[in-house]
Short mmCIF file of C-alpha atoms and ligand atoms in Angstrom, two decimals:
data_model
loop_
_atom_site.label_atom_id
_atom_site.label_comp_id
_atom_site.label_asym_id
_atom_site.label_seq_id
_atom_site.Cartn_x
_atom_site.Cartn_y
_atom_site.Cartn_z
CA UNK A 1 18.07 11.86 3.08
CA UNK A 2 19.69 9.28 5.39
CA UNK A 3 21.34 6.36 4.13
CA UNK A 4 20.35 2.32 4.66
CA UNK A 5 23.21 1.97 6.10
CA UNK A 6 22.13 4.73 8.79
CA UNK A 7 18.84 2.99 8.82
CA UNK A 8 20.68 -0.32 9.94
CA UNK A 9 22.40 1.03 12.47
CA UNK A 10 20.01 2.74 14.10
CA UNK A 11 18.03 -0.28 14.14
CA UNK A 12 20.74 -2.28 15.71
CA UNK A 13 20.91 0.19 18.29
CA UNK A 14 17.31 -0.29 19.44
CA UNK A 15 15.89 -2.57 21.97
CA UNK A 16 11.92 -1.46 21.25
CA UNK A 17 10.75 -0.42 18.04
CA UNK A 18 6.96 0.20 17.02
CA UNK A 19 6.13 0.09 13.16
CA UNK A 20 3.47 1.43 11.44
CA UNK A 21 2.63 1.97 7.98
CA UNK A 22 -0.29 4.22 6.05
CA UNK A 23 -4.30 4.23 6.55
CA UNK A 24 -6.25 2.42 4.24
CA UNK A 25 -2.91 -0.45 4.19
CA UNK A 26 -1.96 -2.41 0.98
CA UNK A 27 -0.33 -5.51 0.97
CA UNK A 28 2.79 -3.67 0.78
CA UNK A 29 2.30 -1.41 3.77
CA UNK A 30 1.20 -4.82 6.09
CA UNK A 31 3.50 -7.24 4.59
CA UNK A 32 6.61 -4.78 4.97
CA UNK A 33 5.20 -3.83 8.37
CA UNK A 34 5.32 -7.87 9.64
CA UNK A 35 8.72 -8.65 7.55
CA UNK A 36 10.00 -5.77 9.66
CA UNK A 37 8.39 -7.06 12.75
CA UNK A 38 9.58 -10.97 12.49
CA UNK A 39 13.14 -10.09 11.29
CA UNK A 40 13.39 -7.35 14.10
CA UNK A 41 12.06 -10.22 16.76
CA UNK A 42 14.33 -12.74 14.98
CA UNK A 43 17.44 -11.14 16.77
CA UNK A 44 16.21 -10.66 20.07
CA UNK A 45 14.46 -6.75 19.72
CA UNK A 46 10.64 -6.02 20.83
CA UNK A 47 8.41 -4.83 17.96
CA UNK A 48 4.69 -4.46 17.44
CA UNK A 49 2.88 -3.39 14.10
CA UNK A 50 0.52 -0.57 14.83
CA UNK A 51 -2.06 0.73 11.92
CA UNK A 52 -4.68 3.43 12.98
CA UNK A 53 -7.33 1.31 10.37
CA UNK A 54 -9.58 -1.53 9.74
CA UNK A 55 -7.25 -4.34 8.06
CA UNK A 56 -8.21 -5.83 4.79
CA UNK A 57 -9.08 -9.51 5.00
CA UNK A 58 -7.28 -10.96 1.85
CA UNK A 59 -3.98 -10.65 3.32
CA UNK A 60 -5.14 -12.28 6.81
CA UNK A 61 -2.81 -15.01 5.76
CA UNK A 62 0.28 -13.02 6.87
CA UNK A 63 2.19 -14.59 9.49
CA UNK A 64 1.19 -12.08 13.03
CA UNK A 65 -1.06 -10.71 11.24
CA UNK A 66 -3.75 -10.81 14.33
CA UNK A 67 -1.10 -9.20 16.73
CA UNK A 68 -1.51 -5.65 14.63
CA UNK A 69 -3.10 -3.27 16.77
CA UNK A 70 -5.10 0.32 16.39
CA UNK A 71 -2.99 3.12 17.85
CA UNK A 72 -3.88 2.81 21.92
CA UNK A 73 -6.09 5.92 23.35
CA UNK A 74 -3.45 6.82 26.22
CA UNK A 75 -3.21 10.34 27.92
CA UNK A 76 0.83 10.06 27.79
CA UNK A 77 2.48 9.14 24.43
CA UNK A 78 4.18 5.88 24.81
CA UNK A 79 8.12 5.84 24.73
CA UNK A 80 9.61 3.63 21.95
CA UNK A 81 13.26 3.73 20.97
CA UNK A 82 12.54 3.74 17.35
CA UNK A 83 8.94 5.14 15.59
CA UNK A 84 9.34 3.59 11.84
CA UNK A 85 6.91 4.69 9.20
CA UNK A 86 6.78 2.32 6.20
CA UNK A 87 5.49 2.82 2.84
CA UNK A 88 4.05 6.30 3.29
CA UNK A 89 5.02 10.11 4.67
CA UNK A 90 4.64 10.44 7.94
CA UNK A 91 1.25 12.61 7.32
CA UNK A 92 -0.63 9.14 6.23
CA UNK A 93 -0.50 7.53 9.22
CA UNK A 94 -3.56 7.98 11.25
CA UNK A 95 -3.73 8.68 15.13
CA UNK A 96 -0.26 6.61 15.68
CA UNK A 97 1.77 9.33 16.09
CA UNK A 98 -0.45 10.57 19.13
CA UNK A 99 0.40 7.42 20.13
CA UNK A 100 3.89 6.85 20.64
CA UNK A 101 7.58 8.24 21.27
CA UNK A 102 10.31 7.95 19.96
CA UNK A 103 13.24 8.65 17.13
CA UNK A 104 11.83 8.24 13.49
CA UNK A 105 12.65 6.61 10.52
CA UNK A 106 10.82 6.61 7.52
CA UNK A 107 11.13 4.26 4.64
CA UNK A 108 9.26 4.60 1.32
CA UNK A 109 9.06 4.00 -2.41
CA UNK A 110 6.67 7.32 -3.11
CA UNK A 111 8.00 9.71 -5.50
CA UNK A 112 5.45 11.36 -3.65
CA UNK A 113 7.00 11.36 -0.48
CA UNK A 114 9.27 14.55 -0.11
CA UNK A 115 10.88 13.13 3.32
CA UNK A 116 12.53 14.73 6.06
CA UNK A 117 16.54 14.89 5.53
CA UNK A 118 17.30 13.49 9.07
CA UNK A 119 14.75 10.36 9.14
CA UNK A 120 13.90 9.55 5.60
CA UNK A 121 15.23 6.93 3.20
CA UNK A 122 13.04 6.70 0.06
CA UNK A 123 13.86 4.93 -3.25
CA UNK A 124 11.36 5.88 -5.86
CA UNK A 125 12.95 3.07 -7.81
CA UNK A 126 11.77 0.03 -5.80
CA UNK A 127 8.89 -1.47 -6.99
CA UNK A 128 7.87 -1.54 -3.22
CA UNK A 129 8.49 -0.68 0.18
CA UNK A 130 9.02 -4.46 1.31
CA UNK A 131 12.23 -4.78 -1.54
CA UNK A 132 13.67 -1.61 0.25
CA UNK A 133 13.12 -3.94 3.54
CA UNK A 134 15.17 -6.50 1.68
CA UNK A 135 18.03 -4.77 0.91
CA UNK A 136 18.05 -3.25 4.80
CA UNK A 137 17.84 -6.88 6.17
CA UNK A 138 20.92 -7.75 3.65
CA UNK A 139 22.25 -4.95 5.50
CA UNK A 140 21.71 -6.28 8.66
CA UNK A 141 22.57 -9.62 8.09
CA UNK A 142 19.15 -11.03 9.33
CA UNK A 143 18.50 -14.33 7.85
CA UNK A 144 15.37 -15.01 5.39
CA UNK A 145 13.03 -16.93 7.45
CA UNK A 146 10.28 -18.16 5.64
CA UNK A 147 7.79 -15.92 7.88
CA UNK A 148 9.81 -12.57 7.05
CA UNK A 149 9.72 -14.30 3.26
CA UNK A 150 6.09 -14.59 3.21
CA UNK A 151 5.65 -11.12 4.26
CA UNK A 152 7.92 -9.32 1.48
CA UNK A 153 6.73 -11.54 -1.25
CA UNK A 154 3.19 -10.20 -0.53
CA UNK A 155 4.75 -7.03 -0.53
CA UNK A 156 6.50 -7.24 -3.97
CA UNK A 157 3.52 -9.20 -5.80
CA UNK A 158 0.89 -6.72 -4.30
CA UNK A 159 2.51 -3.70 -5.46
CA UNK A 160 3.78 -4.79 -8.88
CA UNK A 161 0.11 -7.05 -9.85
CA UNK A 162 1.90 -9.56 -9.48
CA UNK A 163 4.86 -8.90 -11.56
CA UNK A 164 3.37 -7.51 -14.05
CA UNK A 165 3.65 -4.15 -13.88
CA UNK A 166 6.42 -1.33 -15.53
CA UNK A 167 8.11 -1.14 -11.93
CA UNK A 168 8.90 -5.08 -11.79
CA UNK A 169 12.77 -5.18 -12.00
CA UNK A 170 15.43 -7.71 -12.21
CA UNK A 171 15.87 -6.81 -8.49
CA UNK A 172 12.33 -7.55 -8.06
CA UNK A 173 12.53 -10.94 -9.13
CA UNK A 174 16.07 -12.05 -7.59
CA UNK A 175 14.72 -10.95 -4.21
CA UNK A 176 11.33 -13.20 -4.97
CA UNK A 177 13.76 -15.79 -5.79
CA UNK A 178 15.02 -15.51 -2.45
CA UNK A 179 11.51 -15.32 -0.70
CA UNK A 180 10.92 -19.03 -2.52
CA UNK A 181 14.59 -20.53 -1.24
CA UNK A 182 12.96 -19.21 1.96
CA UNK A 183 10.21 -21.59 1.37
CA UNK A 184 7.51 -19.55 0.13
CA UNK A 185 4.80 -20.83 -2.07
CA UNK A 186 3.20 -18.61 -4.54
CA UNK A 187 0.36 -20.34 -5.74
CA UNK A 188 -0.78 -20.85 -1.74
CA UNK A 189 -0.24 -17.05 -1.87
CA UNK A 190 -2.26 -16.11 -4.74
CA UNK A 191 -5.38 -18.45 -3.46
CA UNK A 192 -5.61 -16.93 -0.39
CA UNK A 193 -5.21 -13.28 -1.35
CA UNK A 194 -7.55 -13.45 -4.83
CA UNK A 195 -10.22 -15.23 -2.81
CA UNK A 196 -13.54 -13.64 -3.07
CA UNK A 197 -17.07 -14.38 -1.24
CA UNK A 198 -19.79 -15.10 -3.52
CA UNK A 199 -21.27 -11.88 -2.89
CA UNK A 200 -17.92 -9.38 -3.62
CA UNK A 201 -17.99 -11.32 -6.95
CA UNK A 202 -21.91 -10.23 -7.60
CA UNK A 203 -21.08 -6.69 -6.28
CA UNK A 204 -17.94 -6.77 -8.99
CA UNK A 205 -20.56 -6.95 -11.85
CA UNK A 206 -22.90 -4.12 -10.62
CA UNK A 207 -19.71 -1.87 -9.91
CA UNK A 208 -18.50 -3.41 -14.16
CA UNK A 209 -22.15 -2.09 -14.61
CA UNK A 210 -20.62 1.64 -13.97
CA UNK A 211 -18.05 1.32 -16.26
CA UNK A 212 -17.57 4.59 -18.47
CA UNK A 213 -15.02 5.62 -21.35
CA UNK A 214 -13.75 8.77 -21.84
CA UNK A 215 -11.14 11.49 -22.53
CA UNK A 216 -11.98 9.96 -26.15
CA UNK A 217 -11.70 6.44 -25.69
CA UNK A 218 -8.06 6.67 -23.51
CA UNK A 219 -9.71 6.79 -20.09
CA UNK A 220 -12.16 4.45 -18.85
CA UNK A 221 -13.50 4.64 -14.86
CA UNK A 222 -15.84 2.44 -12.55
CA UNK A 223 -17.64 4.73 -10.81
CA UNK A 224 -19.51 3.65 -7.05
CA UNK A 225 -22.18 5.12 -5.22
CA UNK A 226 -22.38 5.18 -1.62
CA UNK A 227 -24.87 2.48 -1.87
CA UNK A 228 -22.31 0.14 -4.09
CA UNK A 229 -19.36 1.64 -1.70
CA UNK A 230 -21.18 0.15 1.47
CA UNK A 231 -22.15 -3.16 -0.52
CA UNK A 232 -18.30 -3.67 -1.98
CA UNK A 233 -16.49 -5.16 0.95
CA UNK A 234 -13.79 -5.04 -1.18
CA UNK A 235 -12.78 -3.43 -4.35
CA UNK A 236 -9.37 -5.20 -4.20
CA UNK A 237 -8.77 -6.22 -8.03
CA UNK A 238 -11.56 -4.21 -9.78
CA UNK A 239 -9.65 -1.34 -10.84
CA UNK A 240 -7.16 -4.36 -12.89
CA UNK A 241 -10.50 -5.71 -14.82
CA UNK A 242 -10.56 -2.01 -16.61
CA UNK A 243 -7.05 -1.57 -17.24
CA UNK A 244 -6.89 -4.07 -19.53
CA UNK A 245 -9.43 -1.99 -22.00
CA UNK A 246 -7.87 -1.80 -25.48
CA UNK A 247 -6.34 1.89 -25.79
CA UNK A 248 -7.03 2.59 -22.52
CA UNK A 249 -4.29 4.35 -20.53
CA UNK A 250 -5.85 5.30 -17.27
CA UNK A 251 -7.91 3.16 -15.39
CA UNK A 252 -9.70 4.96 -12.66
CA UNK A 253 -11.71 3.56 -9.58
CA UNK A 254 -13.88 5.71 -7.55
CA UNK A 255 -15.24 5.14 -4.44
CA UNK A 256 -17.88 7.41 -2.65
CA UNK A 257 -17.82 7.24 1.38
CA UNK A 258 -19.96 9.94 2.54
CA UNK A 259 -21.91 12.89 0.93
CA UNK A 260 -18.51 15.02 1.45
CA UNK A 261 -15.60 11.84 0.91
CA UNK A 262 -14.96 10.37 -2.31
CA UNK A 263 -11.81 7.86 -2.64
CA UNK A 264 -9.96 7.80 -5.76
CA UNK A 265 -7.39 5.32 -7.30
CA UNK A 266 -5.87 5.11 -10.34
CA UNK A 267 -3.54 3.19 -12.82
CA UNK A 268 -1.91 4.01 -15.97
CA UNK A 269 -0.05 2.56 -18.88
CA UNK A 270 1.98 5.52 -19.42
CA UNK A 271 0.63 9.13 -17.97
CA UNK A 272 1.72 10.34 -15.19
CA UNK A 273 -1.13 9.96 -12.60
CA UNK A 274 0.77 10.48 -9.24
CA UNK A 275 0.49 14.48 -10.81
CA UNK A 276 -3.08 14.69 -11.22
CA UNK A 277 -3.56 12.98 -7.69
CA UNK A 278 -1.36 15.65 -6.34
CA UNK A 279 -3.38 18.11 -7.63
CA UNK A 280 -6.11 16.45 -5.47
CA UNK A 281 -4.08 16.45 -2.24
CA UNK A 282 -2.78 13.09 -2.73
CA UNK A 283 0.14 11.23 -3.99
CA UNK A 284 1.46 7.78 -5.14
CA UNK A 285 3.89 6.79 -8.59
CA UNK A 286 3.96 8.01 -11.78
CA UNK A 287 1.56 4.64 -12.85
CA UNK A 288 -0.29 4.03 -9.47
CA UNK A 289 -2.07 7.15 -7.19
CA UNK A 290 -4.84 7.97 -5.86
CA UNK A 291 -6.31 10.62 -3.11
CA UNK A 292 -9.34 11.27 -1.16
CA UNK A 293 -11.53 14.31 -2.49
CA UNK A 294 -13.76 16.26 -0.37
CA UNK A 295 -16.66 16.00 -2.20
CA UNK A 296 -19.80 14.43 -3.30
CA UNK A 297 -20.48 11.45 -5.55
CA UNK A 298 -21.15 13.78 -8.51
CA UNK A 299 -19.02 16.68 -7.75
CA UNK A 300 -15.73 14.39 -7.41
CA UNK A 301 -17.05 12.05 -10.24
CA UNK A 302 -16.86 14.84 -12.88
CA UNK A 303 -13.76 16.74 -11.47
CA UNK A 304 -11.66 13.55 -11.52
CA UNK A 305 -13.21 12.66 -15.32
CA UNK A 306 -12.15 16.74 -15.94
CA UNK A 307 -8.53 16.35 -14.68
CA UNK A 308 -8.28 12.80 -16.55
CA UNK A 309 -9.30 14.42 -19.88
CA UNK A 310 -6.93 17.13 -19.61
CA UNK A 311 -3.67 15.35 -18.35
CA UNK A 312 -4.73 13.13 -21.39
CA UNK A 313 -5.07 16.31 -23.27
CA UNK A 314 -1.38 17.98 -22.70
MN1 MN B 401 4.08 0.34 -1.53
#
């Protein structure tokens, strides 16, 4: 693994850098994408945000958020001086690496993420990627605007609930600190993220409507349909309504794309789901994962309850 320091410098060393972050992006994956983007810009260097996916709404409210682009559909791979990858392994990225060109770095907070020795810097302690961007722009001695501010508080509050979940540190919350000297204002953050249309809020009660227990009482799951899939423009915040269940220790969403795809999330209070998400082909942390199963509604509905009960189990 390479240091932040190595990170830094490399990053000095650059005139154009394009950033990109994982499919299917979280707040953390944009907002640590644009904090990169606006500090990078801040001290003369060209960056764009590239993310090979549709962008969620909620987090619209992200300074540049309307320059991110799809990966372009170019014969010749465009030449960049640095390729960073951002909250994920490189493998989670889409089409953008058909894209572009250049030397990579990869920064990440995924136990999950095994890393390449010469281009990867993860720290599995950080409650997200955008307090890893933190400490780099300490590094770099890149002032806190309130623009890169916005963009790592979004970061941090997306990926801990809001600071209340096990990974919150004492790191986490002297770097929000920061982010609010900077001039950021949660509650204007909060508003505009939690928003939902009239009709996500209606579709929220028929996906409730799904709600199972199981694995005797320690497991409970919303389960959607294709139908319910298409209707939910959103499922941001659903999977938090269930984890709240008395004696409940993983909360699990499912989501069914097509008659063969079947997206899976899940949280815990204590088990270890980034394991049984592996052991779908996907990753995350120990109390957040999910992966994408190559099934039907039914098929992937009872394997995931099967692999629940038995994690559960041992
Ligand atoms: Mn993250």
């Amino acid at each position: 693994m390479i240091s932040l320091e190595n990170v830094a410098m490399k990053l000095n060393g650059a005139q154009n850098i394009v950033i990109t972050a994982h499919t299917n992006p979280d707040g953390d994956a944009i907002g640590s994408s644009l904090a990169m983007k606006h500090a990078l810009e801040s001290v003369g260097k060209r960056a764009k945000v590239v993310i090979d996916d549709k962008l969620p709404r909620h987090l619209s409210c992200l300074p540049d958020f309307d320059t991110i682009i799809r990966p372009p559909q170019t014969a010749e791979k465009i030449p960049c001086d640095i390729f960073l990858v951002l909250d994920t392994a490189p493998d989670r990225i889409g089409d953008t690496q058909k894209s572009f060109e250049g030397e990579m770095l990869n920064i990440d907070h995924h136990i999950t993420n095994k890393g390449n020795p010469s281009c990867t810097y993860v720290d599995a302690k950080r409650a997200a990627t955008a307090e890893i961007i933190y400490e780099l722009l300490d590094i770099m001695q890149i002032t806190l605007t309130k623009k890169i501010a916005s963009c790592l508080y979004l970061g941090m509050a997306t990926d801990t609930g809001f600071f209340k979940f096990a990974n919150t540190t004492a790191f986490t919350m002297n770097a929000v600190a920061n982010c609010l000297e900077a001039g950021v204002k949660p509650n204007e953050i909060a508003e505009f993220t939690e928003q939902k249309s009239y009709e996500t809020v209606k579709t929220m009660a028929e996906a409730m409507n799904t709600l199972e227990l199981f694995a005797d009482g320690r497991a409970a799951g919303i389960f959607l349909n294709e139908e319910l899939t298409k209707k939910a423009e959103t499922t941001e915040g659903f999977i938090d309504q269930i984890r709240i269940i008395e004696g409940v220790d993983i909360a699990v969403l499912l989501k069914c794309n097509n008659a063969r795809e079947c997206r899976v999330s899940m949280r815990s209070k204590g088990a270890n789901v980034a394991k049984i998400a592996e052991s779908f082909g996907g990753g995350g942390h120990i109390r957040a994962a999910g992966a994408t199963l190559n099934m039907g509604f039914y098929e992937a509905k009872s394997a995931i309850m099967a692999a629940i009960t038995f994690a559960l189990k041992g």
